[in-house]
PDB file of C-alpha atoms in Angstrom:
ATOM      1  CA  UNK E 176      45.839-108.113 -68.103  1.00  0.00           C
ATOM      2  CA  UNK E 177      45.779-104.332 -68.786  1.00  0.00           C
ATOM      3  CA  UNK E 178      44.225-104.596 -72.396  1.00  0.00           C
ATOM      4  CA  UNK E 179      41.159-106.198 -71.242  1.00  0.00           C
ATOM      5  CA  UNK E 180      40.992-103.799 -68.484  1.00  0.00           C
ATOM      6  CA  UNK E 181      41.326-101.150 -71.035  1.00  0.00           C
ATOM      7  CA  UNK E 182      38.798-102.599 -73.289  1.00  0.00           C
ATOM      8  CA  UNK E 183      36.434-103.050 -70.374  1.00  0.00           C
ATOM      9  CA  UNK E 184      36.729 -99.460 -69.205  1.00  0.00           C
ATOM     10  CA  UNK E 185      36.354 -98.300 -73.062  1.00  0.00           C
ATOM     11  CA  UNK E 186      32.761-100.483 -73.378  1.00  0.00           C
ATOM     12  CA  UNK E 187      31.470 -99.149 -70.127  1.00  0.00           C
ATOM     13  CA  UNK E 188      32.224 -95.392 -71.321  1.00  0.00           C
ATOM     14  CA  UNK E 189      30.529 -96.195 -74.809  1.00  0.00           C
ATOM     15  CA  UNK E 190      27.663 -97.944 -73.095  1.00  0.00           C
ATOM     16  CA  UNK E 191      27.281 -94.892 -70.707  1.00  0.00           C
ATOM     17  CA  UNK E 192      27.297 -92.410 -73.494  1.00  0.00           C
ATOM     18  CA  UNK E 193      24.499 -94.378 -75.201  1.00  0.00           C
ATOM     19  CA  UNK E 194      22.472 -94.665 -72.126  1.00  0.00           C
ATOM     20  CA  UNK E 195      22.964 -90.975 -71.675  1.00  0.00           C
ATOM     21  CA  UNK E 196      23.501 -89.134 -74.807  1.00  0.00           C
ATOM     22  CA  UNK E 197      24.335 -85.333 -74.658  1.00  0.00           C
ATOM     23  CA  UNK E 198      21.611 -82.578 -74.573  1.00  0.00           C
ATOM     24  CA  UNK E 199      21.075 -81.365 -78.003  1.00  0.00           C
ATOM     25  CA  UNK E 200      18.191 -79.613 -79.634  1.00  0.00           C
ATOM     26  CA  UNK E 201      17.082 -77.731 -82.937  1.00  0.00           C
ATOM     27  CA  UNK E 202      16.585 -73.979 -82.831  1.00  0.00           C
ATOM     28  CA  UNK E 203      14.676 -72.004 -85.531  1.00  0.00           C
ATOM     29  CA  UNK E 204      14.818 -68.381 -86.013  1.00  0.00           C
ATOM     30  CA  UNK E 205      11.993 -66.911 -87.889  1.00  0.00           C
ATOM     31  CA  UNK E 206      11.813 -63.574 -89.714  1.00  0.00           C
ATOM     32  CA  UNK E 207       8.075 -62.281 -89.921  1.00  0.00           C
ATOM     33  CA  UNK E 208       6.590 -60.076 -92.380  1.00  0.00           C
ATOM     34  CA  UNK E 209       6.758 -56.169 -91.464  1.00  0.00           C
ATOM     35  CA  UNK E 210       6.077 -52.863 -93.164  1.00  0.00           C
ATOM     36  CA  UNK E 211       9.432 -52.220 -94.397  1.00  0.00           C
ATOM     37  CA  UNK E 212      10.034 -55.932 -95.000  1.00  0.00           C
ATOM     38  CA  UNK E 213       6.609 -57.289 -96.487  1.00  0.00           C
ATOM     39  CA  UNK E 214       8.320 -60.367 -98.000  1.00  0.00           C
ATOM     40  CA  UNK E 215      11.462 -61.581 -96.053  1.00  0.00           C
ATOM     41  CA  UNK E 216      11.947 -64.460 -98.601  1.00  0.00           C
ATOM     42  CA  UNK E 217      13.138 -61.767-101.310  1.00  0.00           C
ATOM     43  CA  UNK E 218      16.142 -60.950 -98.899  1.00  0.00           C
ATOM     44  CA  UNK E 219      19.578 -61.720-100.702  1.00  0.00           C
ATOM     45  CA  UNK E 220      20.698 -65.435-100.702  1.00  0.00           C
ATOM     46  CA  UNK E 221      24.109 -64.313 -98.922  1.00  0.00           C
ATOM     47  CA  UNK E 222      21.763 -63.816 -95.807  1.00  0.00           C
ATOM     48  CA  UNK E 223      22.643 -66.072 -92.684  1.00  0.00           C
ATOM     49  CA  UNK E 224      22.461 -66.173 -89.110  1.00  0.00           C
ATOM     50  CA  UNK E 225      25.331 -67.194 -86.560  1.00  0.00           C
ATOM     51  CA  UNK E 226      25.157 -68.735 -83.298  1.00  0.00           C
ATOM     52  CA  UNK E 227      28.016 -68.111 -81.197  1.00  0.00           C
ATOM     53  CA  UNK E 228      29.408 -68.854 -77.529  1.00  0.00           C
ATOM     54  CA  UNK E 229      32.975 -68.604 -76.437  1.00  0.00           C
ATOM     55  CA  UNK E 230      33.637 -72.134 -77.461  1.00  0.00           C
ATOM     56  CA  UNK E 231      31.093 -73.079 -80.165  1.00  0.00           C
ATOM     57  CA  UNK E 232      29.963 -71.788 -83.430  1.00  0.00           C
ATOM     58  CA  UNK E 233      27.105 -72.314 -85.528  1.00  0.00           C
ATOM     59  CA  UNK E 234      25.982 -70.923 -88.816  1.00  0.00           C
ATOM     60  CA  UNK E 235      22.598 -71.216 -90.835  1.00  0.00           C
ATOM     61  CA  UNK E 236      21.497 -69.925 -94.076  1.00  0.00           C
ATOM     62  CA  UNK E 237      18.122 -68.598 -94.843  1.00  0.00           C
ATOM     63  CA  UNK E 238      15.334 -70.922 -96.146  1.00  0.00           C
ATOM     64  CA  UNK E 239      12.724 -70.351 -98.825  1.00  0.00           C
ATOM     65  CA  UNK E 240      10.477 -69.928 -95.620  1.00  0.00           C
ATOM     66  CA  UNK E 241      12.255 -67.129 -94.076  1.00  0.00           C
ATOM     67  CA  UNK E 242      13.929 -69.448 -91.376  1.00  0.00           C
ATOM     68  CA  UNK E 243      17.191 -70.333 -90.073  1.00  0.00           C
ATOM     69  CA  UNK E 244      17.720 -73.893 -88.892  1.00  0.00           C
ATOM     70  CA  UNK E 245      20.526 -74.514 -86.058  1.00  0.00           C
ATOM     71  CA  UNK E 246      20.680 -78.419 -85.420  1.00  0.00           C
ATOM     72  CA  UNK E 247      22.773 -80.060 -82.702  1.00  0.00           C
ATOM     73  CA  UNK E 248      22.670 -77.362 -80.553  1.00  0.00           C
ATOM     74  CA  UNK E 249      24.217 -78.091 -77.051  1.00  0.00           C
ATOM     75  CA  UNK E 250      23.168 -76.215 -73.671  1.00  0.00           C
ATOM     76  CA  UNK E 251      25.084 -72.802 -73.280  1.00  0.00           C
ATOM     77  CA  UNK E 252      24.655 -68.938 -73.989  1.00  0.00           C
ATOM     78  CA  UNK E 253      24.887 -67.976 -77.190  1.00  0.00           C
ATOM     79  CA  UNK E 254      24.891 -64.513 -79.047  1.00  0.00           C
ATOM     80  CA  UNK E 255      22.378 -64.810 -82.238  1.00  0.00           C
ATOM     81  CA  UNK E 256      23.090 -62.482 -85.120  1.00  0.00           C
ATOM     82  CA  UNK E 257      21.657 -62.069 -88.528  1.00  0.00           C
ATOM     83  CA  UNK E 258      23.861 -60.885 -91.343  1.00  0.00           C
ATOM     84  CA  UNK E 259      22.169 -59.320 -94.173  1.00  0.00           C
ATOM     85  CA  UNK E 260      23.586 -56.661 -96.712  1.00  0.00           C
ATOM     86  CA  UNK E 261      20.024 -54.620 -97.054  1.00  0.00           C
ATOM     87  CA  UNK E 262      18.669 -54.797 -93.423  1.00  0.00           C
ATOM     88  CA  UNK E 263      19.528 -54.586 -89.987  1.00  0.00           C
ATOM     89  CA  UNK E 264      18.321 -57.040 -87.182  1.00  0.00           C
ATOM     90  CA  UNK E 265      18.437 -56.787 -83.559  1.00  0.00           C
ATOM     91  CA  UNK E 266      20.822 -59.243 -81.757  1.00  0.00           C
ATOM     92  CA  UNK E 267      19.503 -61.730 -79.183  1.00  0.00           C
ATOM     93  CA  UNK E 268      21.140 -63.629 -76.474  1.00  0.00           C
ATOM     94  CA  UNK E 269      20.014 -67.475 -76.792  1.00  0.00           C
ATOM     95  CA  UNK E 270      20.410 -69.261 -73.154  1.00  0.00           C
ATOM     96  CA  UNK E 271      19.868 -73.319 -73.616  1.00  0.00           C
ATOM     97  CA  UNK E 272      19.772 -75.220 -70.638  1.00  0.00           C
ATOM     98  CA  UNK E 273      18.241 -78.326 -68.814  1.00  0.00           C
ATOM     99  CA  UNK E 274      14.919 -77.765 -67.467  1.00  0.00           C
ATOM    100  CA  UNK E 275      14.710 -80.151 -64.566  1.00  0.00           C
ATOM    101  CA  UNK E 276      16.849 -83.109 -63.356  1.00  0.00           C
ATOM    102  CA  UNK E 277      15.196 -86.491 -63.793  1.00  0.00           C
ATOM    103  CA  UNK E 278      16.005 -89.243 -61.368  1.00  0.00           C
ATOM    104  CA  UNK E 279      16.179 -91.724 -64.070  1.00  0.00           C
ATOM    105  CA  UNK E 280      19.525 -91.661 -65.796  1.00  0.00           C
ATOM    106  CA  UNK E 281      18.259 -93.016 -68.964  1.00  0.00           C
ATOM    107  CA  UNK E 282      15.544 -90.490 -69.732  1.00  0.00           C
ATOM    108  CA  UNK E 283      16.489 -87.211 -71.368  1.00  0.00           C
ATOM    109  CA  UNK E 284      15.740 -84.053 -69.256  1.00  0.00           C
ATOM    110  CA  UNK E 285      13.544 -81.328 -71.053  1.00  0.00           C
ATOM    111  CA  UNK E 286      15.566 -78.098 -72.714  1.00  0.00           C
ATOM    112  CA  UNK E 287      14.711 -74.913 -71.816  1.00  0.00           C
ATOM    113  CA  UNK E 288      15.545 -71.872 -74.411  1.00  0.00           C
ATOM    114  CA  UNK E 289      15.243 -68.431 -73.158  1.00  0.00           C
ATOM    115  CA  UNK E 290      16.050 -65.336 -75.494  1.00  0.00           C
ATOM    116  CA  UNK E 291      16.389 -61.726 -74.676  1.00  0.00           C
ATOM    117  CA  UNK E 292      17.160 -58.715 -76.788  1.00  0.00           C
ATOM    118  CA  UNK E 293      20.657 -57.399 -76.321  1.00  0.00           C
ATOM    119  CA  UNK E 294      23.175 -54.823 -78.304  1.00  0.00           C
ATOM    120  CA  UNK E 295      26.668 -54.366 -78.940  1.00  0.00           C
ATOM    121  CA  UNK E 296      28.832 -53.554 -75.807  1.00  0.00           C
ATOM    122  CA  UNK E 297      25.958 -54.410 -73.444  1.00  0.00           C
ATOM    123  CA  UNK E 298      27.072 -56.230 -70.368  1.00  0.00           C
ATOM    124  CA  UNK E 299      26.582 -60.066 -70.755  1.00  0.00           C
ATOM    125  CA  UNK E 300      24.857 -60.186 -67.372  1.00  0.00           C
ATOM    126  CA  UNK E 301      22.678 -57.276 -68.031  1.00  0.00           C
ATOM    127  CA  UNK E 302      19.604 -58.924 -69.975  1.00  0.00           C
ATOM    128  CA  UNK E 303      17.340 -56.902 -71.880  1.00  0.00           C
ATOM    129  CA  UNK E 304      13.752 -57.482 -72.849  1.00  0.00           C
ATOM    130  CA  UNK E 305      12.648 -60.987 -73.140  1.00  0.00           C
ATOM    131  CA  UNK E 306      11.718 -62.272 -76.325  1.00  0.00           C
ATOM    132  CA  UNK E 307      10.301 -65.757 -75.769  1.00  0.00           C
ATOM    133  CA  UNK E 308      10.813 -68.619 -73.127  1.00  0.00           C
ATOM    134  CA  UNK E 309      10.060 -72.282 -74.422  1.00  0.00           C
ATOM    135  CA  UNK E 310      10.700 -75.897 -73.193  1.00  0.00           C
ATOM    136  CA  UNK E 311      11.539 -78.733 -75.528  1.00  0.00           C
ATOM    137  CA  UNK E 312      11.795 -82.551 -75.172  1.00  0.00           C
ATOM    138  CA  UNK E 313      15.082 -82.247 -77.256  1.00  0.00           C
ATOM    139  CA  UNK E 314      13.526 -83.879 -80.305  1.00  0.00           C
ATOM    140  CA  UNK E 315      11.324 -81.086 -81.437  1.00  0.00           C
ATOM    141  CA  UNK E 316      12.860 -77.541 -82.716  1.00  0.00           C
ATOM    142  CA  UNK E 317      12.230 -74.346 -80.847  1.00  0.00           C
ATOM    143  CA  UNK E 318      11.440 -71.422 -82.667  1.00  0.00           C
ATOM    144  CA  UNK E 319      12.609 -67.941 -81.964  1.00  0.00           C
ATOM    145  CA  UNK E 320      11.369 -64.718 -83.706  1.00  0.00           C
ATOM    146  CA  UNK E 321      13.780 -62.266 -85.033  1.00  0.00           C
ATOM    147  CA  UNK E 322      13.123 -58.351 -84.962  1.00  0.00           C
ATOM    148  CA  UNK E 323      14.119 -56.227 -87.689  1.00  0.00           C
ATOM    149  CA  UNK E 324      16.008 -52.809 -86.656  1.00  0.00           C
ATOM    150  CA  UNK E 325      15.616 -51.077 -90.136  1.00  0.00           C
ATOM    151  CA  UNK E 326      16.976 -50.982 -93.591  1.00  0.00           C
ATOM    152  CA  UNK E 327      20.657 -50.078 -94.135  1.00  0.00           C
ATOM    153  CA  UNK E 328      21.658 -47.403 -96.223  1.00  0.00           C
ATOM    154  CA  UNK E 329      25.119 -47.205 -98.050  1.00  0.00           C
ATOM    155  CA  UNK E 330      24.499 -43.860-100.141  1.00  0.00           C
ATOM    156  CA  UNK E 331      23.523 -40.235 -99.199  1.00  0.00           C
ATOM    157  CA  UNK E 332      20.930 -38.830-101.308  1.00  0.00           C
ATOM    158  CA  UNK E 333      22.385 -35.484-103.057  1.00  0.00           C
ATOM    159  CA  UNK E 334      20.072 -32.417-102.005  1.00  0.00           C
ATOM    160  CA  UNK E 335      18.686 -30.692-105.064  1.00  0.00           C
ATOM    161  CA  UNK E 336      17.634 -27.008-105.243  1.00  0.00           C
ATOM    162  CA  UNK E 337      14.177 -25.932-105.978  1.00  0.00           C
ATOM    163  CA  UNK E 338      12.584 -22.471-106.251  1.00  0.00           C
ATOM    164  CA  UNK E 339       9.516 -23.349-104.020  1.00  0.00           C
ATOM    165  CA  UNK E 340      12.050 -24.245-101.326  1.00  0.00           C
ATOM    166  CA  UNK E 341      12.771 -20.498-100.977  1.00  0.00           C
ATOM    167  CA  UNK E 342       9.262 -19.453-100.307  1.00  0.00           C
ATOM    168  CA  UNK E 343       9.261 -22.011 -97.513  1.00  0.00           C
ATOM    169  CA  UNK E 344      11.472 -19.826 -95.508  1.00  0.00           C
ATOM    170  CA  UNK E 345       9.541 -17.427 -93.072  1.00  0.00           C
ATOM    171  CA  UNK E 346      11.680 -14.375 -93.545  1.00  0.00           C
ATOM    172  CA  UNK E 347      11.095 -14.741 -97.364  1.00  0.00           C
ATOM    173  CA  UNK E 348       7.285 -14.813 -96.504  1.00  0.00           C
ATOM    174  CA  UNK E 349       7.266 -12.063 -94.179  1.00  0.00           C
ATOM    175  CA  UNK E 350       9.390  -9.823 -96.713  1.00  0.00           C
ATOM    176  CA  UNK E 351       6.736 -10.491 -99.402  1.00  0.00           C
ATOM    177  CA  UNK E 352       3.936  -9.354 -97.045  1.00  0.00           C
ATOM    178  CA  UNK E 353       5.619  -6.187 -96.373  1.00  0.00           C
ATOM    179  CA  UNK E 354       6.390  -5.517-100.115  1.00  0.00           C
ATOM    180  CA  UNK E 355       2.753  -6.251-100.903  1.00  0.00           C
ATOM    181  CA  UNK E 356       1.686  -3.731 -98.120  1.00  0.00           C
ATOM    182  CA  UNK E 357       4.339  -1.336 -99.077  1.00  0.00           C
ATOM    183  CA  UNK E 358       3.111  -1.191-102.774  1.00  0.00           C
ATOM    184  CA  UNK E 359      -0.579  -2.173-102.174  1.00  0.00           C
ATOM    185  CA  UNK E 360      -1.482   0.238 -99.731  1.00  0.00           C
ATOM    186  CA  UNK E 361      -1.175   3.466-101.731  1.00  0.00           C
ATOM    187  CA  UNK E 362      -3.296   2.116-104.465  1.00  0.00           C
ATOM    188  CA  UNK E 363      -5.897   1.228-102.205  1.00  0.00           C
ATOM    189  CA  UNK E 364      -6.043   4.646-100.670  1.00  0.00           C
ATOM    190  CA  UNK E 365      -6.300   6.235-104.012  1.00  0.00           C
ATOM    191  CA  UNK E 366      -9.273   3.998-104.810  1.00  0.00           C
ATOM    192  CA  UNK E 367     -10.942   5.103-101.482  1.00  0.00           C
ATOM    193  CA  UNK E 368     -14.158   7.052-101.215  1.00  0.00           C
ATOM    194  CA  UNK E 369     -13.463  10.779-100.539  1.00  0.00           C
ATOM    195  CA  UNK E 370     -15.400  10.917 -97.406  1.00  0.00           C
ATOM    196  CA  UNK E 371     -13.516   7.807 -96.196  1.00  0.00           C
ATOM    197  CA  UNK E 372     -10.254   9.083 -97.225  1.00  0.00           C
ATOM    198  CA  UNK E 373     -10.654  12.217 -95.416  1.00  0.00           C
ATOM    199  CA  UNK E 374     -11.687  10.496 -92.342  1.00  0.00           C
ATOM    200  CA  UNK E 375      -8.759   8.000 -92.409  1.00  0.00           C
ATOM    201  CA  UNK E 376      -6.394  11.184 -92.753  1.00  0.00           C
ATOM    202  CA  UNK E 377      -7.937  12.534 -89.769  1.00  0.00           C
ATOM    203  CA  UNK E 378      -7.392   9.495 -87.716  1.00  0.00           C
ATOM    204  CA  UNK E 379      -3.792   9.359 -88.780  1.00  0.00           C
ATOM    205  CA  UNK E 380      -3.170  12.921 -87.654  1.00  0.00           C
ATOM    206  CA  UNK E 381      -4.552  11.808 -84.260  1.00  0.00           C
ATOM    207  CA  UNK E 382      -2.558   8.687 -84.303  1.00  0.00           C
ATOM    208  CA  UNK E 383       0.448   9.082 -81.333  1.00  0.00           C
ATOM    209  CA  UNK E 384       2.648   6.852 -83.595  1.00  0.00           C
ATOM    210  CA  UNK E 385       2.773   9.736 -86.159  1.00  0.00           C
ATOM    211  CA  UNK E 386       3.779  12.151 -83.881  1.00  0.00           C
ATOM    212  CA  UNK E 387       6.888   9.898 -82.762  1.00  0.00           C
ATOM    213  CA  UNK E 388       7.640   9.346 -86.240  1.00  0.00           C
ATOM    214  CA  UNK E 389       7.256  13.048 -86.977  1.00  0.00           C
ATOM    215  CA  UNK E 390       9.735  14.266 -84.163  1.00  0.00           C
ATOM    216  CA  UNK E 391      12.534  11.237 -85.360  1.00  0.00           C
ATOM    217  CA  UNK E 392      12.269  12.758 -88.904  1.00  0.00           C
ATOM    218  CA  UNK E 393      12.672  16.290 -87.610  1.00  0.00           C
ATOM    219  CA  UNK E 394       9.256  17.314 -88.766  1.00  0.00           C
ATOM    220  CA  UNK E 395       7.840  20.387 -87.124  1.00  0.00           C
ATOM    221  CA  UNK E 396       4.196  20.859 -86.067  1.00  0.00           C
ATOM    222  CA  UNK E 397       3.755  17.188 -84.694  1.00  0.00           C
ATOM    223  CA  UNK E 398       2.389  18.516 -81.522  1.00  0.00           C
ATOM    224  CA  UNK E 399       4.077  18.106 -77.878  1.00  0.00           C
ATOM    225  CA  UNK E 400       6.181  15.131 -78.871  1.00  0.00           C
ATOM    226  CA  UNK E 401       7.468  17.032 -81.750  1.00  0.00           C
ATOM    227  CA  UNK E 402       9.223  19.901 -79.468  1.00  0.00           C
ATOM    228  CA  UNK E 403      10.592  17.039 -76.996  1.00  0.00           C
ATOM    229  CA  UNK E 404      14.513  17.360 -76.785  1.00  0.00           C
ATOM    230  CA  UNK E 405      15.745  13.623 -75.937  1.00  0.00           C
ATOM    231  CA  UNK E 406      19.339  14.786 -75.745  1.00  0.00           C
ATOM    232  CA  UNK E 407      18.330  17.756 -73.288  1.00  0.00           C
ATOM    233  CA  UNK E 408      16.173  15.552 -71.334  1.00  0.00           C
ATOM    234  CA  UNK E 409      19.155  13.029 -70.733  1.00  0.00           C
ATOM    235  CA  UNK E 410      21.375  15.839 -69.862  1.00  0.00           C
ATOM    236  CA  UNK E 411      19.011  16.848 -67.135  1.00  0.00           C
ATOM    237  CA  UNK E 412      18.112  19.988 -68.681  1.00  0.00           C
ATOM    238  CA  UNK E 413      14.531  20.793 -69.583  1.00  0.00           C
ATOM    239  CA  UNK E 414      12.455  18.502 -71.882  1.00  0.00           C
ATOM    240  CA  UNK E 415      11.656  21.060 -74.572  1.00  0.00           C
ATOM    241  CA  UNK E 416      13.350  23.178 -77.082  1.00  0.00           C
ATOM    242  CA  UNK E 417      11.940  26.538 -75.427  1.00  0.00           C
ATOM    243  CA  UNK E 418      13.916  25.950 -72.336  1.00  0.00           C
ATOM    244  CA  UNK E 419      17.158  25.928 -74.329  1.00  0.00           C
ATOM    245  CA  UNK E 420      16.653  29.519 -76.011  1.00  0.00           C
ATOM    246  CA  UNK E 421      18.983  31.260 -73.610  1.00  0.00           C
ATOM    247  CA  UNK E 422      22.662  31.922 -74.143  1.00  0.00           C
ATOM    248  CA  UNK E 423      25.838  29.547 -73.760  1.00  0.00           C
ATOM    249  CA  UNK E 424      24.968  28.378 -69.881  1.00  0.00           C
ATOM    250  CA  UNK E 425      22.967  31.561 -69.129  1.00  0.00           C
ATOM    251  CA  UNK E 426      19.157  31.716 -68.717  1.00  0.00           C
ATOM    252  CA  UNK E 427      18.869  35.340 -70.250  1.00  0.00           C
ATOM    253  CA  UNK E 428      18.583  36.531 -73.773  1.00  0.00           C
ATOM    254  CA  UNK E 429      21.301  37.890 -75.621  1.00  0.00           C
ATOM    255  CA  UNK E 430      21.378  41.576 -76.380  1.00  0.00           C
ATOM    256  CA  UNK E 431      21.687  42.699 -79.733  1.00  0.00           C
ATOM    257  CA  UNK E 432      23.921  45.901 -80.212  1.00  0.00           C
TER     258      UNK E 432
END
């Protein structure tokens, strides 16, 4: 009596499975042309994409139309990664779920696919920028566009020495200008008109900077600034040299015997 009962239960479960097949869909990931990658079909043949969840794993190779095709994908939350040796792509979170519940059990409900940008170490509940949202009847595939992060570089270019790089230094440029003025000004003064040269020398004599430079070098005849004693001024005594003509600490002149 038990064998017919078990067979009847098995037949009923098989009929229910045929009447209500599990939700499945197809997913296509497309790589569009871009400035760093004008021809995605030229990627290495080892390039492939993976669609992983906690319990499911799907893998798809790169087709000649720059697509990755995943078949028989059931509802769930997946991490989409594109593995390539020459270029890096942004990972995507893909959620596949039933769009709405149908009252007819024999009719398959539509499937909703949503994709967001994510990154390694990001909280799974923290969704990034939304890429696409599409609804499918389960028969036609869905298309998600992948975004490239950049080109991978495994080697560091060795820096080369160039003489022109020295002249890009601003200190070197200022030094060259100073040397040009130092050696070029005397030549310009020698070639000046005598009247213009005399006028220029008179202007230089009345320049207050010349008086300061003469006082710093110890030259006499620099005007009032040339007789200024900075040490005596800071010590609190008179500002000129004529105030220190007395004896050692005294204000009178020393008598000669």
